[in-house]
Each structure stands twice: as structure tokens, then as C-alpha cells.
mmCIF file of C-alpha atoms in Angstrom:
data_model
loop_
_atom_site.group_PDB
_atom_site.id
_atom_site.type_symbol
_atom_site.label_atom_id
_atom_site.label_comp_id
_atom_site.label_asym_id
_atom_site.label_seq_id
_atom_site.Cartn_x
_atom_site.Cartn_y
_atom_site.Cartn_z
ATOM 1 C CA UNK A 1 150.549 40.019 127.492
ATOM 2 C CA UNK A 2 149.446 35.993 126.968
ATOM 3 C CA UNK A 3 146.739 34.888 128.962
ATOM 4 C CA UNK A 4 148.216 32.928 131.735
ATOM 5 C CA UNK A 5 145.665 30.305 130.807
ATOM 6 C CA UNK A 6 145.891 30.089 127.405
ATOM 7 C CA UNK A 7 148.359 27.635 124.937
ATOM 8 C CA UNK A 8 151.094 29.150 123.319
ATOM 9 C CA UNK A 9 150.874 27.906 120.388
ATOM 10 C CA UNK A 10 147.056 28.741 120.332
ATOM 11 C CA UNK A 11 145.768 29.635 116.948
ATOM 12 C CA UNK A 12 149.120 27.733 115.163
ATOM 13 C CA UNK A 13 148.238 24.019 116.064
ATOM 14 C CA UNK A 14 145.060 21.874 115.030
ATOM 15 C CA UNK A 15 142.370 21.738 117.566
ATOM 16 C CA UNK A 16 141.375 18.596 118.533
ATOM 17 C CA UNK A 17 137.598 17.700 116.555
ATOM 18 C CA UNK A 18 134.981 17.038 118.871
ATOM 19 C CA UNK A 19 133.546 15.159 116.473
ATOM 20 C CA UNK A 20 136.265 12.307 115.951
ATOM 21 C CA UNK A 21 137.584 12.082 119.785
ATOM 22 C CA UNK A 22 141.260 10.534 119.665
ATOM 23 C CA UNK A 23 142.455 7.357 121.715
ATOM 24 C CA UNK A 24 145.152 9.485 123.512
ATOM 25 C CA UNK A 25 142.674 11.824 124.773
ATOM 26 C CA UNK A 26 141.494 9.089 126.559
ATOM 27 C CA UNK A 27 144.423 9.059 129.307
ATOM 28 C CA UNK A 28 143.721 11.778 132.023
ATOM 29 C CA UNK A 29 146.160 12.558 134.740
ATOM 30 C CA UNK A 30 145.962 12.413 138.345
ATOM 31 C CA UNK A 31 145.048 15.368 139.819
ATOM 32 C CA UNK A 32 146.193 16.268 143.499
ATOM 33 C CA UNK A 33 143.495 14.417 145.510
ATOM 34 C CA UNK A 34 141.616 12.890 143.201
ATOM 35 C CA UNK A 35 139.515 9.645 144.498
ATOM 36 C CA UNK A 36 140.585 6.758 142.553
ATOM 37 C CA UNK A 37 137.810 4.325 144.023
ATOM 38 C CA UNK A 38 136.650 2.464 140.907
ATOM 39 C CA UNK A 39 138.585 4.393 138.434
ATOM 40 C CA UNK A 40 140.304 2.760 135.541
ATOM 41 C CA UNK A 41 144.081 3.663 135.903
ATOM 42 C CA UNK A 42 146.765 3.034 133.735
ATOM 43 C CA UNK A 43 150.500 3.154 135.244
ATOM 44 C CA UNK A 44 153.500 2.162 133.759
ATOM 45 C CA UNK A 45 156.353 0.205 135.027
ATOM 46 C CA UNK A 46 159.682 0.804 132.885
ATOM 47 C CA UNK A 47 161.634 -1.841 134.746
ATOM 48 C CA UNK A 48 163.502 -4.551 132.659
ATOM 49 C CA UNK A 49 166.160 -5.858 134.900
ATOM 50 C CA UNK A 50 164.951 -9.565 134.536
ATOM 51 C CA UNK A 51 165.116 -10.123 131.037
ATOM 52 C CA UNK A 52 168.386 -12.706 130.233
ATOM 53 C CA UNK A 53 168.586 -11.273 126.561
ATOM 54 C CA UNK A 54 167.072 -8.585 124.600
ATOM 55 C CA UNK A 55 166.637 -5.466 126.657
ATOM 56 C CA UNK A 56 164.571 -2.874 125.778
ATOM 57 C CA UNK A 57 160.738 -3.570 127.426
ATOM 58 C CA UNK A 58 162.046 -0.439 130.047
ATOM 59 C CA UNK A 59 160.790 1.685 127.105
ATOM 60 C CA UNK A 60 157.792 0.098 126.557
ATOM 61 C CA UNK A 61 155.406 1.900 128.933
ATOM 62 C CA UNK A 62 156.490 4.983 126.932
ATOM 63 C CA UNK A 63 155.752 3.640 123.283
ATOM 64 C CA UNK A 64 152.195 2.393 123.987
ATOM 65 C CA UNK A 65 150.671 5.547 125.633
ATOM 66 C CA UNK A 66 152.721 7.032 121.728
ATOM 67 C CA UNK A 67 150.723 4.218 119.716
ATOM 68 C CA UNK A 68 147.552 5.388 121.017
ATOM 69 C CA UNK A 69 147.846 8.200 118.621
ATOM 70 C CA UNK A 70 146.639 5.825 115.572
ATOM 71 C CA UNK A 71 143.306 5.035 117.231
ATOM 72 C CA UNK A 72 139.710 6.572 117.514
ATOM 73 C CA UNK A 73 138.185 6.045 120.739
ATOM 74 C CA UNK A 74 135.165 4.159 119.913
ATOM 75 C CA UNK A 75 135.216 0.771 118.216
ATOM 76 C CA UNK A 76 131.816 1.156 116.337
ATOM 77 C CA UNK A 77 129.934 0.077 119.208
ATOM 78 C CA UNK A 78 131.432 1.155 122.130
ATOM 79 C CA UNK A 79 132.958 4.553 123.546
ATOM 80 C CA UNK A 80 136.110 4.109 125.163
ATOM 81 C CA UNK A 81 135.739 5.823 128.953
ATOM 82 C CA UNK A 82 138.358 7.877 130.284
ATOM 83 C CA UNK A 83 141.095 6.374 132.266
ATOM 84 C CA UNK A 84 143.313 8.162 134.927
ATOM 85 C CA UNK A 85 147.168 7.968 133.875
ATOM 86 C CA UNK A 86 149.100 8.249 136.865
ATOM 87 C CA UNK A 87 152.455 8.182 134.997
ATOM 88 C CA UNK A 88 155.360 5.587 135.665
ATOM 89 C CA UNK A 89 156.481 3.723 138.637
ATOM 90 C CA UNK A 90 160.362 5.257 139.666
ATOM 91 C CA UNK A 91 162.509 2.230 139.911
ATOM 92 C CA UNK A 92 165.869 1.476 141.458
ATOM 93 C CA UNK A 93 167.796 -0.238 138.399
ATOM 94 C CA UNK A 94 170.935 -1.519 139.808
ATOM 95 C CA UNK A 95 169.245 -3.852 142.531
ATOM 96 C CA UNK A 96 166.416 -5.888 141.572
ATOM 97 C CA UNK A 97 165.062 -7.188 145.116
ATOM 98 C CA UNK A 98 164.884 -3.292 145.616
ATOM 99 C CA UNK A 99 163.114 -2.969 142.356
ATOM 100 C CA UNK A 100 160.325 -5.518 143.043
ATOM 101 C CA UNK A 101 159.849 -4.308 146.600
ATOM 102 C CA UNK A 102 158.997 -0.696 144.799
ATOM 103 C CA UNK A 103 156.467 -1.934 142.004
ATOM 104 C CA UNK A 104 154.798 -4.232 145.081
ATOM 105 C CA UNK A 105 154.541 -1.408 147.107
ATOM 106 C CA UNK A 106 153.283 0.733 144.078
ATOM 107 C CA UNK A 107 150.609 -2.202 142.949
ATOM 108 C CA UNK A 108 149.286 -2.334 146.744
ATOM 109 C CA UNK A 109 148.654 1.287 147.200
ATOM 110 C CA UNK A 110 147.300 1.037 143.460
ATOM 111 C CA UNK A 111 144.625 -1.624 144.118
ATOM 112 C CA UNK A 112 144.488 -0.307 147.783
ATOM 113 C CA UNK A 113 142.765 2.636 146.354
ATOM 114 C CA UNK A 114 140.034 0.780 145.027
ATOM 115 C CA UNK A 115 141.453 1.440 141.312
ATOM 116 C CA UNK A 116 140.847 -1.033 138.468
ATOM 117 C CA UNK A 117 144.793 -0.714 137.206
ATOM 118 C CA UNK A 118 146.561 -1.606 133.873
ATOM 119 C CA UNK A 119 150.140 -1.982 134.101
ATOM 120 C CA UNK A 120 152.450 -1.419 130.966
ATOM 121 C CA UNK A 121 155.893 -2.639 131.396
ATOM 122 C CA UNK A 122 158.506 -3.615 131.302
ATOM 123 C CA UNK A 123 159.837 -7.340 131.928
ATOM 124 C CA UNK A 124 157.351 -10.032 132.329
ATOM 125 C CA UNK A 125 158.700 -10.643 136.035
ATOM 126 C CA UNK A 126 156.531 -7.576 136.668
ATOM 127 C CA UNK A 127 153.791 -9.174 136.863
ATOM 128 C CA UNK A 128 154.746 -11.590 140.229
ATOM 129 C CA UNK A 129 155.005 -8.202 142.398
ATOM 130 C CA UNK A 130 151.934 -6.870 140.943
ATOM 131 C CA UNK A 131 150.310 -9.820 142.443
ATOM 132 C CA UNK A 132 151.900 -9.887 145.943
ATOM 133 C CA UNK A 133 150.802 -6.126 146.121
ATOM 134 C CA UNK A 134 147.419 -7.010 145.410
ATOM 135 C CA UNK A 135 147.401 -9.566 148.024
ATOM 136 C CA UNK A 136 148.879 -7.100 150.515
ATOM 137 C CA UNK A 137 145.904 -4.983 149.417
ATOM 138 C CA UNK A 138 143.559 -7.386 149.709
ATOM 139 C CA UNK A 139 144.989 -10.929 151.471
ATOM 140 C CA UNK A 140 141.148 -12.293 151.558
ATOM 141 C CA UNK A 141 140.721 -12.386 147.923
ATOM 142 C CA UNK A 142 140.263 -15.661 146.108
ATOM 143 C CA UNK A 143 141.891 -15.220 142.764
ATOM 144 C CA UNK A 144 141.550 -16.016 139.600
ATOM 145 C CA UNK A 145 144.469 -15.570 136.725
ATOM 146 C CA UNK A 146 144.517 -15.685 133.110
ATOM 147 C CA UNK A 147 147.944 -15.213 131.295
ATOM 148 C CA UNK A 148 148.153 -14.725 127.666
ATOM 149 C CA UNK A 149 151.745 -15.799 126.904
ATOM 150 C CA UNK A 150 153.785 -18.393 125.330
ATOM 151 C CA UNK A 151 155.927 -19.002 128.112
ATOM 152 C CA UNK A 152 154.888 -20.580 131.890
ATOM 153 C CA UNK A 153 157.023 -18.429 133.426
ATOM 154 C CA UNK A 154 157.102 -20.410 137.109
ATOM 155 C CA UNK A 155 160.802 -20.938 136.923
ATOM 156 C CA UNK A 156 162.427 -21.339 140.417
ATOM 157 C CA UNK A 157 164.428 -18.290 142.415
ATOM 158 C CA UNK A 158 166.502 -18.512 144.661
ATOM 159 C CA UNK A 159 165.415 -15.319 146.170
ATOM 160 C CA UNK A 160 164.082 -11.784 145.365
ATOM 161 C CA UNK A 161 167.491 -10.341 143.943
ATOM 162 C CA UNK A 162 167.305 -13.164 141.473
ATOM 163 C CA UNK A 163 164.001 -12.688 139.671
ATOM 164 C CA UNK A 164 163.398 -12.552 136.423
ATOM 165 C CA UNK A 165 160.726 -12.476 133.428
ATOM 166 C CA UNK A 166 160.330 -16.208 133.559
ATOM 167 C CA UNK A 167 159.302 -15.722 137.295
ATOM 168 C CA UNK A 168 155.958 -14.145 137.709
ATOM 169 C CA UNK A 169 153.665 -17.179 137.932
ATOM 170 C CA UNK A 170 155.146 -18.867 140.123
ATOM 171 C CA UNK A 171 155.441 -15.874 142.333
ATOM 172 C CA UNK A 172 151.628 -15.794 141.888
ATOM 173 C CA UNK A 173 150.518 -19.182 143.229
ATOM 174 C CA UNK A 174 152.727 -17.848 146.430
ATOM 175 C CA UNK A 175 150.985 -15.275 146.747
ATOM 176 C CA UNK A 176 148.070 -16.289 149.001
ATOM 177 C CA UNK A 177 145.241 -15.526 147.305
ATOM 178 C CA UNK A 178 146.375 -17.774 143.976
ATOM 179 C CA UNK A 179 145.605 -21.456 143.267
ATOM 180 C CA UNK A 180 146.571 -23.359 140.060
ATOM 181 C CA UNK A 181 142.981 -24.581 139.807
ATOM 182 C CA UNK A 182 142.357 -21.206 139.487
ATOM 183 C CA UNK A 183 144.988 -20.205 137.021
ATOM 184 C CA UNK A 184 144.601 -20.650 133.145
ATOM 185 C CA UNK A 185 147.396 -19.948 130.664
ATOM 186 C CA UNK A 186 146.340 -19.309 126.975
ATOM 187 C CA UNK A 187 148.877 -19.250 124.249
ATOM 188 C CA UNK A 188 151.434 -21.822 125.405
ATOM 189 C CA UNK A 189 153.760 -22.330 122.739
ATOM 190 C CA UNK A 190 155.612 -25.492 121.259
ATOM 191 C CA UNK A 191 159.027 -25.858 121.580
ATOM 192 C CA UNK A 192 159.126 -23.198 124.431
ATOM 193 C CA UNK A 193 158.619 -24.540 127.904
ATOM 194 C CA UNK A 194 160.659 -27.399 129.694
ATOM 195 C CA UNK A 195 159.095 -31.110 130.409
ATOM 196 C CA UNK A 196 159.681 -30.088 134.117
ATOM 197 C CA UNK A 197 157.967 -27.019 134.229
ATOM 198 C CA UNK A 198 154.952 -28.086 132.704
ATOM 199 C CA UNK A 199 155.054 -31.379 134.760
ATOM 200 C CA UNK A 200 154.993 -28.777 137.563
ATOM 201 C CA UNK A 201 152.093 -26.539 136.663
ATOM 202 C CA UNK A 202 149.897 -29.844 135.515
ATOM 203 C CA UNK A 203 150.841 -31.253 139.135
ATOM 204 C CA UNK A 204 149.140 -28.155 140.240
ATOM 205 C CA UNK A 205 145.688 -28.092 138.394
ATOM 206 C CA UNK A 206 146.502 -24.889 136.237
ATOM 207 C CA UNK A 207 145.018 -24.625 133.080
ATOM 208 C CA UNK A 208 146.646 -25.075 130.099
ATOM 209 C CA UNK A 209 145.285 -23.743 126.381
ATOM 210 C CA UNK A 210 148.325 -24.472 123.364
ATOM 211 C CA UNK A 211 148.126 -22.701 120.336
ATOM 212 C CA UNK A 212 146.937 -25.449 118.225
ATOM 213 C CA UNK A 213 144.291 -25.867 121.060
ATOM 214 C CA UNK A 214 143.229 -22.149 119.702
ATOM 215 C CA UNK A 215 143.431 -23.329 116.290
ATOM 216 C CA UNK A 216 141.254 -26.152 117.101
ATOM 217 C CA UNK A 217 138.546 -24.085 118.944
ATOM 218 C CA UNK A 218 138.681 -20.478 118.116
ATOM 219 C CA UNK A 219 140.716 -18.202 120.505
ATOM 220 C CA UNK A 220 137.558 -16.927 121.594
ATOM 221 C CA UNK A 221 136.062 -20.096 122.512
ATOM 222 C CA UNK A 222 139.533 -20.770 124.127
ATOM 223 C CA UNK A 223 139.211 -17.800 126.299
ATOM 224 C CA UNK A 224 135.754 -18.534 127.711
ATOM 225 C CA UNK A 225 136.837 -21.624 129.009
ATOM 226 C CA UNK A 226 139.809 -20.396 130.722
ATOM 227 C CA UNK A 227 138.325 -18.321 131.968
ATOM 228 C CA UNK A 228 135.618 -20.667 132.892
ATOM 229 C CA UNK A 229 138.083 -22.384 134.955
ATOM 230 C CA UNK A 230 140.395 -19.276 136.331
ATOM 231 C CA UNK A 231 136.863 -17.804 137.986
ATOM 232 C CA UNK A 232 135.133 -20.996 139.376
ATOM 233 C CA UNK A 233 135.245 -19.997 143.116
ATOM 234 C CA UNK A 234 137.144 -17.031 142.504
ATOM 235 C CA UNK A 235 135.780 -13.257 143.752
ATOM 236 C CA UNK A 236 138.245 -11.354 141.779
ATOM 237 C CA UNK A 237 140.537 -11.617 138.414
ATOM 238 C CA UNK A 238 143.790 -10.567 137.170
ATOM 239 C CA UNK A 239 144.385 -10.969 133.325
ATOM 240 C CA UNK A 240 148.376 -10.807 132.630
ATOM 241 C CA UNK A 241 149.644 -10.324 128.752
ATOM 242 C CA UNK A 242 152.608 -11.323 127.542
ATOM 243 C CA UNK A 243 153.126 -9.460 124.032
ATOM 244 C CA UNK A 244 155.602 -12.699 123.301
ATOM 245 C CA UNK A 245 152.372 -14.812 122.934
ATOM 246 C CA UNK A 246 152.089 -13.548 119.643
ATOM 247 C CA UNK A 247 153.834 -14.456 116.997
ATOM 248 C CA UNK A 248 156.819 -12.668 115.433
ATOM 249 C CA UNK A 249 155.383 -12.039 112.124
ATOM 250 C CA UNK A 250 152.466 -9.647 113.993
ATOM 251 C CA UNK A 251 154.910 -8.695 116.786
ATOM 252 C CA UNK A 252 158.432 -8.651 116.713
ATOM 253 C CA UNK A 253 159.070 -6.451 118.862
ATOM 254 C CA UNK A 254 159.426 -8.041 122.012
ATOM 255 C CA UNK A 255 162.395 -9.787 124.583
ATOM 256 C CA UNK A 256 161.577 -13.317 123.415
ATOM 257 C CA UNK A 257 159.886 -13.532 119.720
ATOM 258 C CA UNK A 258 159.252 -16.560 118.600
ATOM 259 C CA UNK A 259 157.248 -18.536 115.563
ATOM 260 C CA UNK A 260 154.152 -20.209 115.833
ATOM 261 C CA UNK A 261 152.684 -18.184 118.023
ATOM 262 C CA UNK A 262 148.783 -16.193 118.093
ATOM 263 C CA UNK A 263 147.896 -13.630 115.347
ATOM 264 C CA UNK A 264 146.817 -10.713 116.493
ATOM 265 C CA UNK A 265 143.781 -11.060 115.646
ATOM 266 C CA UNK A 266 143.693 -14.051 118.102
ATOM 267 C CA UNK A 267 145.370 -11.663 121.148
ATOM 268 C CA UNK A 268 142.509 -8.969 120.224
ATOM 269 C CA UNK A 269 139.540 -11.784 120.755
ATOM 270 C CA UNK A 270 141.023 -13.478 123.874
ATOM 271 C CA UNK A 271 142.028 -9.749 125.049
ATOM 272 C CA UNK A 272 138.389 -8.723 124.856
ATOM 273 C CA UNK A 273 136.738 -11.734 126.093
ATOM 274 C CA UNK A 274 138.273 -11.991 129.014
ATOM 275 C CA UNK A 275 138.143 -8.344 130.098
ATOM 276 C CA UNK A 276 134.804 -8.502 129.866
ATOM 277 C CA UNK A 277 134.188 -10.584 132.413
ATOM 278 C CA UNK A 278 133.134 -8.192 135.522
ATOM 279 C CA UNK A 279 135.304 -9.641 138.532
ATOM 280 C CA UNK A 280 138.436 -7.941 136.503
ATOM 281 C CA UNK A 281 140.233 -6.030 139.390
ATOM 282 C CA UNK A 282 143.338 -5.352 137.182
ATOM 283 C CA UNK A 283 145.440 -6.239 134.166
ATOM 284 C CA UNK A 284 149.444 -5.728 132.326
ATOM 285 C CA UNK A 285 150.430 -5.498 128.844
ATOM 286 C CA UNK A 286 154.225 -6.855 129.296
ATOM 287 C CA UNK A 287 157.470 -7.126 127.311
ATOM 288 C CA UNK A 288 156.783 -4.432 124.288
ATOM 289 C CA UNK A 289 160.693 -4.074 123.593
ATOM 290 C CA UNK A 290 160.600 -1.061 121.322
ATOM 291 C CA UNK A 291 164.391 -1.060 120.006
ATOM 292 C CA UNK A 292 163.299 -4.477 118.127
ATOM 293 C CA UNK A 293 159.746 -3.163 116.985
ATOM 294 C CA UNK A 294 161.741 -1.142 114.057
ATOM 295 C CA UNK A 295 158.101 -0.514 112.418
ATOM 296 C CA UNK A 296 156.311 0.304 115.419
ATOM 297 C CA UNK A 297 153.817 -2.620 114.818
ATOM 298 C CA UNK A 298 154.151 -4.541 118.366
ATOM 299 C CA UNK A 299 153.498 -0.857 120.153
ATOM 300 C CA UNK A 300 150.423 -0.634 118.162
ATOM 301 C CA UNK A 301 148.788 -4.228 118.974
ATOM 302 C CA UNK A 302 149.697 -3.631 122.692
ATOM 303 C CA UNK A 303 147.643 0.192 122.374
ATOM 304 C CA UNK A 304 145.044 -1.731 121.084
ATOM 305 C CA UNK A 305 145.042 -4.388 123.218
ATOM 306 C CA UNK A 306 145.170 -1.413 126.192
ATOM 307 C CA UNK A 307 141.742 0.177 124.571
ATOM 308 C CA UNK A 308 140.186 -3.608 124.427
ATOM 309 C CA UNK A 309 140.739 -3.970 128.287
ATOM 310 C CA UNK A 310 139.487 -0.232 128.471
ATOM 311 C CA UNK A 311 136.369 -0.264 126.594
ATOM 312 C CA UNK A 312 135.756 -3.515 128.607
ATOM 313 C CA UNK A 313 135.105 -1.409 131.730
ATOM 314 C CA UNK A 314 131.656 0.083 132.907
#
């Protein structure tokens, strides 16, 4: 009789080597119960309703956790902690003021927890409910953002069945707890944003840091003075990626690729610096569109980006 406790394929599969712990090892789930106060958390969101073009991003929740599989979990300096993986958000499809009323109501009982959450989606537009839920959780909190992404995204809606991945932003400075002077968007791309969009976020103090501004100043150098400005007066953080901020050549596996964009070594620097900084309350890795990332490569710069925000944690 088998051991009720015991693998069946015990004795015919590799066991895991202590000695050379493996990235997806990292991702724990959620046991019946289990506190989350304080606890890194990663949940994904497979919801791409918004995108115009290019579908696909619903799957990207599922090909990140699969990239993880080509990474160690320590970086030469640090070990990677655990993080809680409490699966993916169910989403209504077919109506997408439903849809955004679920993930807001998932991201407020998230940060309501206490949890320090990364969200892997999934259409940039995401990220605008994230934000409301977190000001539902917390509606005293003073803000601070940092996007990575070559797009504003503060488009105007005409209401909450009409959102979409060029949305999120400007659902952000609704929010409550967001300000422009305490927003900062690194990675804004030429030839991608309207005069009257970026006429609107200048009106409004945000931050701006171009890709030539990078290639002036070093994207880390960028990144600490974003998020110099995103934290000035600002108790907590909220770092949003955009995998479209980098450029095709290193990621083309995304909803909106374009040229000229970050290498990733550039989206690994920024990534890293500002998850460091220790008023992070949560972060999303947004828009991996696997069925244009033929190669796999986008998948694996977003896993790697994941373990950066990760090992970033105390």
C-alpha cells in the first residue's frame, strides 16, 4: 500500500538539491488561515479585457511563475525569502466594470491584510483598481507612485465599463491618496504619448524621466530621483511595471512593443532601486503577452524582475 503521505513518483523524479535552492521553490501557497501581516504575496490577475490590440497578457500571470524555473534563488549576495502565492484573481470576462470591481475588491482585502503584494497580470488597466483597493484599504495613506512604462496611460473614460490599459494612472491620481507631485514615470518613450496627455500630466506636477533622460544619467541614477520625488511627503509606495517599457529587441512579447525603448538591463537597475526603498507597500509586473513572446524571453525578464522586487524585501 503507498504511504498516504508520500509522492508517487517518489524514487523516479530528481529531488530537489538543498544545496542549489531553485527560484520556483520560492512561491509558497496559502495555507487555510495563514496570517498574511507583512508577508510578501504574489497574486496574479489574468484579466486582459482592456487591451485595444494584441491580446494575450490574460496568460501572463501563468508564464512568469513558469520562467522562474531558469533562476537560482540567490543573486550572489542576497537570498531570495519566501513569498506566499495565493494563486489568481477569478475574473468576470464579458463585463469589464464587473471585472475591475473584482480585482479592487481582491487588492483591498490583499493590502487589508497587511500583505506586501505583487501583482502579475494581465492588461496594464490593472493597475488603476489595484490602487483604488489600496485606498479602500487604507484611505489615509499619502502615496507615492513610480511607473516603469513607455506609455502615460491617464487617458480619459467615460466610465468603469470603458477602461482600458491606457487608463490606470489616471485612475490613480483619483484615487485619494495619489498626487502628481508625488507620481514619477520612468521610461517614457518618443513617439508614444499625445501632446495633450503629457500637457496634462506636466499641468499636474508628475514626474517625467524619457529614455534618453536614462541614457543621459544612468537608469539607476534615473530611478533615485524619481523616486526622490514620488516619496517626498509620501508614507507609503506603489511601484507599477509596464513590460512595454522595454524595448522590443529584449522583450517582444508584450500588447504594445515598440523601439527605442530600455534594455533590460536598464528595467533590472531601476527594478531594484526602487524596490529597495522601504515604504514599498506593493508592486505589478503588467502586460507579459505570452502568444507574442515565441522564445519565452519577455516571461523571463518579468521572473526576474519578480525576484528583484523579492529579494528587495526584509
Amino acid at each position: 500500500m503507498t504511504d498516504l503521505h508520500s509522492h508517487p513518483l517518489d524514487g523516479l523524479r530528481a529531488a530537489p538539491d538543498p544545496r542549489d535552492p531553485r527560484a520556483p521553490a520560492l512561491l509558497i501557497p496559502h495555507a487555510d488561515g495563514e496570517p498574511l501581516e507583512g508577508r510578501a504575496v504574489v497574486l496574479g490577475i489574468p484579466y486582459d479585457g482592456g487591451i485595444p490590440s494584441r491580446p494575450g497578457a490574460r496568460f501572463g500571470p501563468r508564464a512568469i511563475r513558469e520562467a522562474l524555473a531558469g533562476f537560482g534563488a540567490f543573486d550572489g549576495e542576497r537570498e531570495v525569502p519566501s513569498a506566499i502565492d495565493l494563486g489568481d484573481v477569478s475574473v468576470p470576462t464579458m463585463n469589464g466594470a464587473d471585472a475591475h470591481a473584482a480585482i479592487e475588491e481582491a487588492a483591498r482585502r490583499v493590502f487589508a491584510s497587511g500583505a506586501r503584494p505583487v501583482f502579475l497580470g494581465g492588461d496594464h488597466g490593472i493597475t488603476g483598481s489595484i490602487i483604488r483597493g489600496l485606498a479602500a484599504a487604507r484611505p489615509d495613506a499619502r502615496l507615492g507612485l513610480v511607473t516603469v512604462d513607455a506609455h502615460l496611460d491617464v487617458r480619459e473614460y467615460e466610465d468603469e465599463a470603458h477602461l482600458s490599459s491606457g487608463t490606470p494612472f489616471r485612475r490613480a491620481l483619483e484615487s485619494g491618496i495619489g498626487d502628481g507631485g508625488r507620481t514619477a514615470m520612468i521610461g517614457i518613450r518618443r513617439f508614444a504619448n499625445s501632446r495633450y496627455y503629457l500637457d496634462w500630466v506636466v499641468e499636474r506636477g508628475v514626474h517625467l524621466a524619457t529614455v534618453e533622460d536614462i541614457n543621459t544619467h544612468s537608469a539607476t541614477r534615473s530611478a533615485r530621483a524619481a523616486l526622490y520625488r514620488a516619496t517626498e511627503g509620501a508614507d507609503a509606495l506603489y511601484l507599477s511595471v509596464d513590460m512595454d517599457a522595454c524595448d522590443a529587441a529584449y522583450a517582444p512579447g508584450v500588447s504594445a512593443p515598440g523601439i527605442g525603448g530600455l534594455s533590460s538591463r536598464e528595467m533590472i537597475d531601476i527594478v531594484r532601486t526602487v524596490a529597495a526603498d522601504g515604504r514599498l507597500v506593493g508592486a505589478d509586473i503588467m502586460e507579459t503577452s505570452p502568444p507574442y513572446d515565441q522564445d519565452g524571453r519577455t516571461a523571463r525578464l518579468a521572473a526576474r524582475l519578480l525576484l528583484e522586487i523579492l529579494a528587495a524585501r526584509p
